[in-house]
């Protein structure tokens, strides 16, 4: 059995790094002092678990236990969304470390090498482009993508170099020795709670398409410009955003979210001349995502023409949806039932590093129930009991897979 109190203490300690004392939200973005502090903490935990710790060329933190040509990889991420919760990503990394520390203390010698990865920048908060570390390991990261910049104009490549990383050639990060990849993560939705179940086995992972839409009108005087001749970028964008919501309300499983909006010149008495907003479109089916991309663009283009404003749209990131491996699913189901719990299979609406690793290895994901399904919010919560149960299930699966 894993050491539950040690795991819960690690979760608490990591959650203090980047924590906003007023809101309780966590702000830990890639290539920042907060992330550096978090990396030092998990490095210490990994070493105490008997692992050697290395950092690859793009900044993935890799703990290695044992030897062997084949690798069983566990992982998740330690970066967060703005005002994030304490479990998203962090739980997967810390539960994996707890599993390996238990294996180490029990002096089991797994036949295969076990690796734990804290992937670089899963959330994409700072650069509006995410899953950097897992893309690189899957050979999906391009030099051009590293040119994407943050709000102060620093590119991903520059931020890597400031962190003493030399990412090129990116091919050196790609892995071809991963025999199985397993990620434990909070569900971030309401399904398990509605079913009254503590854990779930993921069958597939819906993927995000992130667009940045720019609407350009004319900045004019708020008092001297009659309503009917305005080229107001903000009212046009508002109509577009509501049209996107209306479109998606008519779909079944697809979702779309406008999470960021920027108004220029942002003056009380100035008609907005330029508005930029993001659209996050999700589905488990890649074709449906691209159909939605086209339908949305046609719809908002019509609004732009009618309102005499111009429209441009840029893809910030595009990720392939992924299916998990049936053998690993069965492994997890066996472990769950061994613990006397009813197993339940479900799709992940949220994206994860596992989506990218699916390009180079069979993947599996174990979900932990989220209270009220809340995530990407300081109120994100999973019970100690569910966390300990899930980590024991993860332990059983890892011991099986690694031998
Ligand atoms: O956006 C996501 O689905 C994940 O939290 N990065
Ligand atoms: Mn997240
Ligand atoms: Mn996550």
Tab-separated table of C-alpha atoms and ligand atoms in Angstrom:
chain	number	residue	atom	x	y	z
A	1	UNK	CA	0.000	0.000	0.000
A	2	UNK	CA	1.240	3.527	-0.742
A	3	UNK	CA	1.971	6.047	2.019
A	4	UNK	CA	-1.146	8.199	1.804
A	5	UNK	CA	-0.136	10.836	4.347
A	6	UNK	CA	3.193	11.378	2.587
A	7	UNK	CA	1.399	11.871	-0.752
A	8	UNK	CA	-1.125	14.310	0.772
A	9	UNK	CA	1.712	16.301	2.391
A	10	UNK	CA	3.530	16.499	-0.962
A	11	UNK	CA	0.305	17.702	-2.615
A	12	UNK	CA	-0.113	20.376	0.054
A	13	UNK	CA	3.518	21.541	-0.129
A	14	UNK	CA	3.532	21.787	-3.935
A	15	UNK	CA	0.223	23.675	-3.873
A	16	UNK	CA	1.856	26.473	-1.806
A	17	UNK	CA	4.165	27.374	-4.708
A	18	UNK	CA	2.595	30.121	-6.832
A	19	UNK	CA	-0.443	30.278	-4.562
A	20	UNK	CA	-2.426	33.556	-4.497
A	21	UNK	CA	-2.977	34.084	-0.750
A	22	UNK	CA	-6.123	36.144	-1.422
A	23	UNK	CA	-7.984	33.847	-3.841
A	24	UNK	CA	-6.286	30.505	-3.076
A	25	UNK	CA	-5.691	30.124	-6.819
A	26	UNK	CA	-2.366	28.766	-8.058
A	27	UNK	CA	-0.364	30.624	-10.725
A	28	UNK	CA	2.629	28.514	-11.791
A	29	UNK	CA	3.571	29.225	-15.397
A	30	UNK	CA	6.410	27.823	-17.455
A	31	UNK	CA	9.916	29.270	-17.195
A	32	UNK	CA	9.113	31.369	-14.115
A	33	UNK	CA	10.630	31.507	-10.581
A	34	UNK	CA	7.542	29.712	-9.241
A	35	UNK	CA	8.030	26.865	-11.704
A	36	UNK	CA	11.735	26.685	-10.818
A	37	UNK	CA	10.803	26.324	-7.128
A	38	UNK	CA	8.295	23.580	-7.980
A	39	UNK	CA	10.892	21.759	-10.072
A	40	UNK	CA	13.337	21.812	-7.127
A	41	UNK	CA	10.658	20.351	-4.846
A	42	UNK	CA	9.644	17.465	-7.137
A	43	UNK	CA	13.317	16.780	-7.907
A	44	UNK	CA	13.878	16.282	-4.174
A	45	UNK	CA	10.820	13.996	-3.959
A	46	UNK	CA	12.014	11.952	-6.963
A	47	UNK	CA	15.512	11.541	-5.485
A	48	UNK	CA	14.021	10.422	-2.137
A	49	UNK	CA	12.051	7.843	-4.145
A	50	UNK	CA	15.346	6.373	-5.367
A	51	UNK	CA	15.193	8.004	-8.799
A	52	UNK	CA	17.862	9.805	-10.770
A	53	UNK	CA	16.566	13.089	-12.161
A	54	UNK	CA	17.436	14.596	-15.546
A	55	UNK	CA	16.071	17.486	-17.609
A	56	UNK	CA	15.685	17.018	-21.359
A	57	UNK	CA	16.385	19.653	-24.014
A	58	UNK	CA	12.946	21.309	-23.795
A	59	UNK	CA	12.735	21.222	-19.985
A	60	UNK	CA	10.812	18.014	-19.247
A	61	UNK	CA	11.777	16.855	-15.742
A	62	UNK	CA	12.457	13.095	-15.921
A	63	UNK	CA	12.851	10.807	-12.909
A	64	UNK	CA	14.281	7.365	-13.761
A	65	UNK	CA	14.002	4.217	-11.646
A	66	UNK	CA	15.839	0.999	-12.550
A	67	UNK	CA	17.277	-0.097	-15.871
A	68	UNK	CA	16.028	-1.764	-18.985
A	69	UNK	CA	15.619	-1.174	-22.675
A	70	UNK	CA	11.867	-0.755	-22.319
A	71	UNK	CA	10.318	2.051	-20.327
A	72	UNK	CA	7.050	2.276	-18.464
A	73	UNK	CA	6.380	6.017	-18.333
A	74	UNK	CA	4.134	7.854	-15.878
A	75	UNK	CA	3.577	11.567	-15.947
A	76	UNK	CA	1.570	14.734	-15.961
A	77	UNK	CA	2.355	18.424	-15.465
A	78	UNK	CA	3.127	20.911	-12.671
A	79	UNK	CA	2.244	24.119	-14.515
A	80	UNK	CA	-1.222	25.641	-14.050
A	81	UNK	CA	-3.876	27.803	-15.656
A	82	UNK	CA	-4.300	31.295	-14.151
A	83	UNK	CA	-5.845	30.903	-10.675
A	84	UNK	CA	-5.754	27.129	-11.032
A	85	UNK	CA	-6.458	24.381	-8.531
A	86	UNK	CA	-4.023	22.239	-6.530
A	87	UNK	CA	-4.736	18.887	-8.207
A	88	UNK	CA	-4.728	19.495	-11.997
A	89	UNK	CA	-1.469	17.914	-13.197
A	90	UNK	CA	0.244	18.006	-9.812
A	91	UNK	CA	-1.702	14.974	-8.588
A	92	UNK	CA	-0.515	12.843	-11.505
A	93	UNK	CA	3.145	13.695	-10.968
A	94	UNK	CA	3.069	13.297	-7.171
A	95	UNK	CA	1.003	10.080	-7.221
A	96	UNK	CA	3.505	8.592	-9.682
A	97	UNK	CA	6.392	9.554	-7.381
A	98	UNK	CA	4.544	7.972	-4.437
A	99	UNK	CA	4.092	4.746	-6.445
A	100	UNK	CA	7.808	4.567	-7.250
A	101	UNK	CA	8.820	5.445	-3.674
A	102	UNK	CA	6.622	2.575	-2.451
A	103	UNK	CA	8.191	0.203	-4.981
A	104	UNK	CA	11.627	1.422	-3.829
A	105	UNK	CA	10.845	0.961	-0.124
A	106	UNK	CA	9.479	-2.517	-0.788
A	107	UNK	CA	12.732	-3.298	-2.630
A	108	UNK	CA	10.831	-4.670	-5.615
A	109	UNK	CA	13.054	-4.736	-8.659
A	110	UNK	CA	10.815	-4.124	-11.679
A	111	UNK	CA	11.949	-5.831	-14.898
A	112	UNK	CA	11.445	-2.609	-16.852
A	113	UNK	CA	12.718	0.905	-16.310
A	114	UNK	CA	10.123	3.245	-14.804
A	115	UNK	CA	10.178	6.944	-15.710
A	116	UNK	CA	8.133	9.789	-14.307
A	117	UNK	CA	7.860	12.959	-16.405
A	118	UNK	CA	6.698	16.394	-15.325
A	119	UNK	CA	5.988	17.645	-18.835
A	120	UNK	CA	6.937	21.186	-19.787
A	121	UNK	CA	4.056	23.664	-20.157
A	122	UNK	CA	0.966	21.493	-20.552
A	123	UNK	CA	-1.558	24.300	-20.017
A	124	UNK	CA	-0.281	26.831	-22.554
A	125	UNK	CA	-1.097	29.717	-20.190
A	126	UNK	CA	1.969	31.871	-20.835
A	127	UNK	CA	2.478	31.423	-24.591
A	128	UNK	CA	-1.109	30.577	-25.693
A	129	UNK	CA	0.451	27.318	-26.913
A	130	UNK	CA	0.619	24.266	-24.687
A	131	UNK	CA	1.591	20.606	-24.316
A	132	UNK	CA	5.144	21.659	-25.253
A	133	UNK	CA	7.013	18.884	-23.426
A	134	UNK	CA	4.790	16.014	-24.548
A	135	UNK	CA	4.733	17.303	-28.155
A	136	UNK	CA	8.534	17.283	-28.118
A	137	UNK	CA	8.749	13.729	-26.699
A	138	UNK	CA	6.303	12.573	-29.381
A	139	UNK	CA	8.306	14.291	-32.118
A	140	UNK	CA	5.414	16.706	-32.789
A	141	UNK	CA	7.050	20.012	-31.780
A	142	UNK	CA	8.393	22.252	-34.561
A	143	UNK	CA	10.993	25.027	-34.473
A	144	UNK	CA	8.367	27.415	-35.834
A	145	UNK	CA	6.023	26.715	-32.909
A	146	UNK	CA	8.766	27.825	-30.499
A	147	UNK	CA	8.547	31.299	-32.032
A	148	UNK	CA	5.140	31.856	-30.364
A	149	UNK	CA	5.471	34.695	-27.863
A	150	UNK	CA	4.043	35.619	-24.461
A	151	UNK	CA	2.358	38.946	-23.617
A	152	UNK	CA	5.752	40.673	-23.271
A	153	UNK	CA	6.989	39.392	-26.643
A	154	UNK	CA	9.338	36.706	-25.276
A	155	UNK	CA	9.259	33.574	-27.474
A	156	UNK	CA	9.164	30.022	-26.135
A	157	UNK	CA	12.646	29.534	-27.611
A	158	UNK	CA	14.020	32.599	-25.777
A	159	UNK	CA	12.396	31.512	-22.516
A	160	UNK	CA	14.000	28.077	-22.918
A	161	UNK	CA	17.419	29.645	-23.454
A	162	UNK	CA	16.912	31.891	-20.390
A	163	UNK	CA	16.337	28.604	-18.515
A	164	UNK	CA	19.724	27.343	-19.841
A	165	UNK	CA	18.010	24.908	-22.240
A	166	UNK	CA	19.198	24.329	-25.808
A	167	UNK	CA	16.173	22.753	-27.516
A	168	UNK	CA	17.617	22.171	-30.985
A	169	UNK	CA	17.688	19.802	-32.728
A	170	UNK	CA	14.216	18.968	-31.386
A	171	UNK	CA	14.550	15.420	-32.746
A	172	UNK	CA	16.873	14.559	-29.836
A	173	UNK	CA	13.902	14.823	-27.446
A	174	UNK	CA	11.734	12.341	-29.363
A	175	UNK	CA	11.294	8.980	-27.601
A	176	UNK	CA	10.896	5.535	-29.203
A	177	UNK	CA	11.430	3.343	-26.114
A	178	UNK	CA	8.171	3.896	-24.232
A	179	UNK	CA	6.378	0.592	-23.887
A	180	UNK	CA	3.371	2.065	-22.049
A	181	UNK	CA	2.388	5.497	-20.732
A	182	UNK	CA	0.039	5.884	-17.773
A	183	UNK	CA	-1.356	9.185	-16.441
A	184	UNK	CA	-3.478	9.714	-13.337
A	185	UNK	CA	-5.487	12.936	-13.405
A	186	UNK	CA	-8.544	14.504	-11.801
A	187	UNK	CA	-11.605	14.130	-14.043
A	188	UNK	CA	-12.390	17.856	-14.054
A	189	UNK	CA	-15.995	17.007	-14.928
A	190	UNK	CA	-19.127	15.719	-13.173
A	191	UNK	CA	-19.474	12.180	-14.575
A	192	UNK	CA	-17.839	10.161	-11.764
A	193	UNK	CA	-19.577	12.227	-9.092
A	194	UNK	CA	-22.941	11.679	-10.823
A	195	UNK	CA	-22.205	7.925	-10.964
A	196	UNK	CA	-21.170	7.960	-7.293
A	197	UNK	CA	-17.780	6.460	-8.196
A	198	UNK	CA	-14.284	7.436	-6.978
A	199	UNK	CA	-12.272	6.514	-10.077
A	200	UNK	CA	-12.729	5.953	-13.813
A	201	UNK	CA	-10.865	4.529	-16.804
A	202	UNK	CA	-10.434	6.896	-19.728
A	203	UNK	CA	-11.303	5.466	-23.179
A	204	UNK	CA	-10.466	8.538	-25.267
A	205	UNK	CA	-9.291	12.145	-24.914
A	206	UNK	CA	-10.984	15.060	-26.695
A	207	UNK	CA	-8.499	17.532	-28.155
A	208	UNK	CA	-8.396	21.338	-28.265
A	209	UNK	CA	-8.176	23.588	-31.297
A	210	UNK	CA	-7.243	27.123	-30.158
A	211	UNK	CA	-8.004	30.043	-32.489
A	212	UNK	CA	-7.179	33.740	-32.064
A	213	UNK	CA	-9.762	35.964	-33.823
A	214	UNK	CA	-9.034	39.645	-34.485
A	215	UNK	CA	-11.883	42.032	-35.374
A	216	UNK	CA	-10.831	45.415	-36.745
A	217	UNK	CA	-13.234	48.384	-36.991
A	218	UNK	CA	-12.555	52.079	-36.464
A	219	UNK	CA	-11.838	53.841	-33.162
A	220	UNK	CA	-14.002	56.947	-33.012
A	221	UNK	CA	-15.429	59.448	-30.563
A	222	UNK	CA	-18.084	57.880	-28.314
A	223	UNK	CA	-20.079	61.102	-28.190
A	224	UNK	CA	-19.808	62.475	-31.675
A	225	UNK	CA	-20.374	59.304	-33.747
A	226	UNK	CA	-23.973	58.340	-34.582
A	227	UNK	CA	-24.839	54.686	-33.818
A	228	UNK	CA	-25.698	53.606	-37.354
A	229	UNK	CA	-22.404	54.588	-38.963
A	230	UNK	CA	-20.086	53.028	-36.388
A	231	UNK	CA	-17.592	50.275	-37.149
A	232	UNK	CA	-17.538	49.059	-33.555
A	233	UNK	CA	-15.151	46.105	-33.164
A	234	UNK	CA	-16.476	45.165	-29.715
A	235	UNK	CA	-20.190	44.940	-30.528
A	236	UNK	CA	-19.247	42.975	-33.654
A	237	UNK	CA	-17.085	40.599	-31.596
A	238	UNK	CA	-19.863	40.267	-29.033
A	239	UNK	CA	-22.341	39.187	-31.715
A	240	UNK	CA	-19.744	36.711	-33.042
A	241	UNK	CA	-19.135	35.227	-29.571
A	242	UNK	CA	-22.852	34.724	-28.968
A	243	UNK	CA	-23.213	33.218	-32.462
A	244	UNK	CA	-20.475	30.689	-31.610
A	245	UNK	CA	-22.290	29.755	-28.392
A	246	UNK	CA	-25.569	29.418	-30.313
A	247	UNK	CA	-23.917	27.176	-32.941
A	248	UNK	CA	-22.372	24.868	-30.313
A	249	UNK	CA	-25.612	24.653	-28.307
A	250	UNK	CA	-27.004	22.770	-31.322
A	251	UNK	CA	-24.232	20.140	-31.203
A	252	UNK	CA	-24.103	17.098	-28.920
A	253	UNK	CA	-20.584	16.500	-27.535
A	254	UNK	CA	-18.620	19.396	-29.015
A	255	UNK	CA	-17.824	22.438	-26.881
A	256	UNK	CA	-16.357	25.877	-27.590
A	257	UNK	CA	-15.188	28.529	-25.166
A	258	UNK	CA	-14.142	32.167	-25.554
A	259	UNK	CA	-11.778	32.573	-22.623
A	260	UNK	CA	-9.662	35.606	-23.452
A	261	UNK	CA	-10.770	38.975	-24.875
A	262	UNK	CA	-8.698	42.101	-25.462
A	263	UNK	CA	-10.203	45.520	-26.381
A	264	UNK	CA	-8.212	48.351	-27.988
A	265	UNK	CA	-7.770	51.183	-27.246
A	266	UNK	CA	-9.924	50.291	-24.200
A	267	UNK	CA	-11.104	53.817	-23.374
A	268	UNK	CA	-14.470	54.671	-21.801
A	269	UNK	CA	-15.187	57.338	-24.421
A	270	UNK	CA	-13.668	55.559	-27.426
A	271	UNK	CA	-15.525	53.243	-29.802
A	272	UNK	CA	-13.359	50.078	-29.794
A	273	UNK	CA	-11.327	49.883	-32.996
A	274	UNK	CA	-9.787	46.431	-32.465
A	275	UNK	CA	-10.815	43.362	-30.481
A	276	UNK	CA	-8.959	40.051	-30.156
A	277	UNK	CA	-10.570	36.972	-28.653
A	278	UNK	CA	-9.654	33.289	-28.384
A	279	UNK	CA	-11.846	30.293	-29.205
A	280	UNK	CA	-11.131	26.867	-27.653
A	281	UNK	CA	-13.009	24.185	-29.670
A	282	UNK	CA	-13.118	20.556	-28.427
A	283	UNK	CA	-14.344	17.178	-29.600
A	284	UNK	CA	-13.149	13.567	-29.536
A	285	UNK	CA	-13.602	13.447	-33.331
A	286	UNK	CA	-10.982	15.336	-35.366
A	287	UNK	CA	-13.286	15.725	-38.400
A	288	UNK	CA	-15.983	17.327	-36.253
A	289	UNK	CA	-13.431	19.841	-34.927
A	290	UNK	CA	-12.420	20.936	-38.433
A	291	UNK	CA	-16.077	21.079	-39.563
A	292	UNK	CA	-16.809	23.349	-36.594
A	293	UNK	CA	-13.769	25.489	-37.410
A	294	UNK	CA	-15.139	26.085	-40.928
A	295	UNK	CA	-18.752	26.641	-39.824
A	296	UNK	CA	-17.701	29.104	-37.116
A	297	UNK	CA	-15.446	31.047	-39.480
A	298	UNK	CA	-18.193	31.349	-42.145
A	299	UNK	CA	-20.679	32.532	-39.511
A	300	UNK	CA	-18.464	35.216	-38.003
A	301	UNK	CA	-17.248	36.335	-41.440
A	302	UNK	CA	-20.891	37.119	-42.368
A	303	UNK	CA	-21.300	39.169	-39.178
A	304	UNK	CA	-18.087	41.069	-40.005
A	305	UNK	CA	-19.335	41.926	-43.494
A	306	UNK	CA	-22.700	43.103	-42.225
A	307	UNK	CA	-21.042	45.287	-39.591
A	308	UNK	CA	-18.392	46.642	-41.968
A	309	UNK	CA	-15.445	45.408	-39.874
A	310	UNK	CA	-12.610	43.102	-40.964
A	311	UNK	CA	-11.793	39.706	-39.516
A	312	UNK	CA	-8.629	37.611	-39.278
A	313	UNK	CA	-8.208	34.261	-37.547
A	314	UNK	CA	-5.006	32.470	-36.514
A	315	UNK	CA	-4.544	28.900	-35.238
A	316	UNK	CA	-2.693	29.070	-31.902
A	317	UNK	CA	-2.607	25.313	-31.368
A	318	UNK	CA	-4.130	22.174	-32.826
A	319	UNK	CA	-3.916	18.764	-31.125
A	320	UNK	CA	-5.084	15.328	-32.276
A	321	UNK	CA	-7.697	13.563	-30.112
A	322	UNK	CA	-6.448	10.205	-28.818
A	323	UNK	CA	-7.808	6.777	-27.906
A	324	UNK	CA	-6.350	4.913	-24.935
A	325	UNK	CA	-4.945	1.377	-25.297
A	326	UNK	CA	-7.485	-1.435	-24.627
A	327	UNK	CA	-4.859	-3.567	-22.839
A	328	UNK	CA	-3.978	-0.760	-20.433
A	329	UNK	CA	-7.670	0.012	-19.959
A	330	UNK	CA	-8.180	-3.640	-18.940
A	331	UNK	CA	-5.168	-3.468	-16.630
A	332	UNK	CA	-6.694	-0.492	-14.850
A	333	UNK	CA	-10.136	-2.152	-14.700
A	334	UNK	CA	-8.568	-5.266	-13.104
A	335	UNK	CA	-6.769	-3.120	-10.515
A	336	UNK	CA	-9.943	-1.159	-9.747
A	337	UNK	CA	-12.005	-4.332	-9.283
A	338	UNK	CA	-9.201	-5.852	-7.144
A	339	UNK	CA	-9.845	-2.926	-4.763
A	340	UNK	CA	-13.529	-3.834	-4.636
A	341	UNK	CA	-14.623	-0.800	-6.628
A	342	UNK	CA	-16.974	-0.819	-9.631
A	343	UNK	CA	-14.984	0.238	-12.704
A	344	UNK	CA	-16.408	2.857	-15.048
A	345	UNK	CA	-15.128	3.954	-18.457
A	346	UNK	CA	-15.476	7.481	-19.784
A	347	UNK	CA	-14.157	9.988	-22.303
A	348	UNK	CA	-11.981	12.888	-21.164
A	349	UNK	CA	-13.398	16.267	-22.240
A	350	UNK	CA	-10.181	17.860	-20.971
A	351	UNK	CA	-6.921	17.549	-22.889
A	352	UNK	CA	-3.813	15.897	-21.443
A	353	UNK	CA	-0.162	15.182	-22.277
A	354	UNK	CA	-1.247	11.593	-22.909
A	355	UNK	CA	-2.839	12.783	-26.189
A	356	UNK	CA	0.591	13.515	-27.647
A	357	UNK	CA	2.368	10.500	-26.141
A	358	UNK	CA	-0.280	8.369	-27.913
A	359	UNK	CA	1.684	9.096	-31.117
A	360	UNK	CA	4.677	7.076	-29.834
A	361	UNK	CA	3.278	4.659	-27.234
A	362	UNK	CA	0.117	2.909	-26.002
A	363	UNK	CA	-1.496	5.166	-23.364
A	364	UNK	CA	-3.803	4.765	-20.407
A	365	UNK	CA	-5.440	7.269	-18.033
A	366	UNK	CA	-6.944	6.831	-14.596
A	367	UNK	CA	-9.397	9.519	-13.464
A	368	UNK	CA	-10.099	10.630	-9.895
A	369	UNK	CA	-13.511	12.071	-9.024
A	370	UNK	CA	-13.753	15.903	-8.928
A	371	UNK	CA	-16.086	17.501	-6.377
A	372	UNK	CA	-18.912	19.253	-8.269
A	373	UNK	CA	-16.820	18.647	-11.404
A	374	UNK	CA	-15.031	21.936	-10.750
A	375	UNK	CA	-11.516	22.481	-12.145
A	376	UNK	CA	-9.367	25.319	-13.460
A	377	UNK	CA	-10.617	27.051	-10.317
A	378	UNK	CA	-9.249	27.365	-6.744
A	379	UNK	CA	-12.278	25.344	-5.594
A	380	UNK	CA	-10.950	22.271	-7.439
A	381	UNK	CA	-11.168	19.373	-4.925
A	382	UNK	CA	-10.793	15.598	-4.647
A	383	UNK	CA	-11.098	13.721	-1.335
A	384	UNK	CA	-8.080	12.186	0.430
A	385	UNK	CA	-9.823	8.792	0.285
A	386	UNK	CA	-10.344	8.958	-3.495
A	387	UNK	CA	-6.748	10.113	-4.018
A	388	UNK	CA	-5.284	7.317	-1.876
A	389	UNK	CA	-7.504	4.674	-3.475
A	390	UNK	CA	-6.580	5.864	-6.989
A	391	UNK	CA	-2.870	5.904	-6.156
A	392	UNK	CA	-3.058	2.336	-4.849
A	393	UNK	CA	-4.780	1.348	-8.095
A	394	UNK	CA	-2.053	3.146	-10.048
A	395	UNK	CA	0.561	1.279	-7.958
A	396	UNK	CA	-0.991	-2.118	-8.826
A	397	UNK	CA	-1.099	-1.260	-12.538
A	398	UNK	CA	2.482	-0.006	-12.598
A	399	UNK	CA	3.787	-3.121	-10.802
A	400	UNK	CA	1.939	-5.267	-13.369
A	401	UNK	CA	3.104	-3.252	-16.392
A	402	UNK	CA	6.725	-2.986	-15.182
A	403	UNK	CA	7.139	-6.747	-14.773
B	1	LIG	O1	-7.067	22.587	-21.582
B	1	LIG	C1	-7.022	21.440	-21.143
B	1	LIG	O2	-7.846	20.616	-21.467
B	1	LIG	C2	-5.945	21.067	-20.177
B	1	LIG	O3	-6.311	21.531	-18.915
B	1	LIG	N1	-4.683	21.620	-20.570
B	2	LIG	MN1	-5.682	21.907	-16.897
B	3	LIG	MN1	-4.131	18.865	-16.564
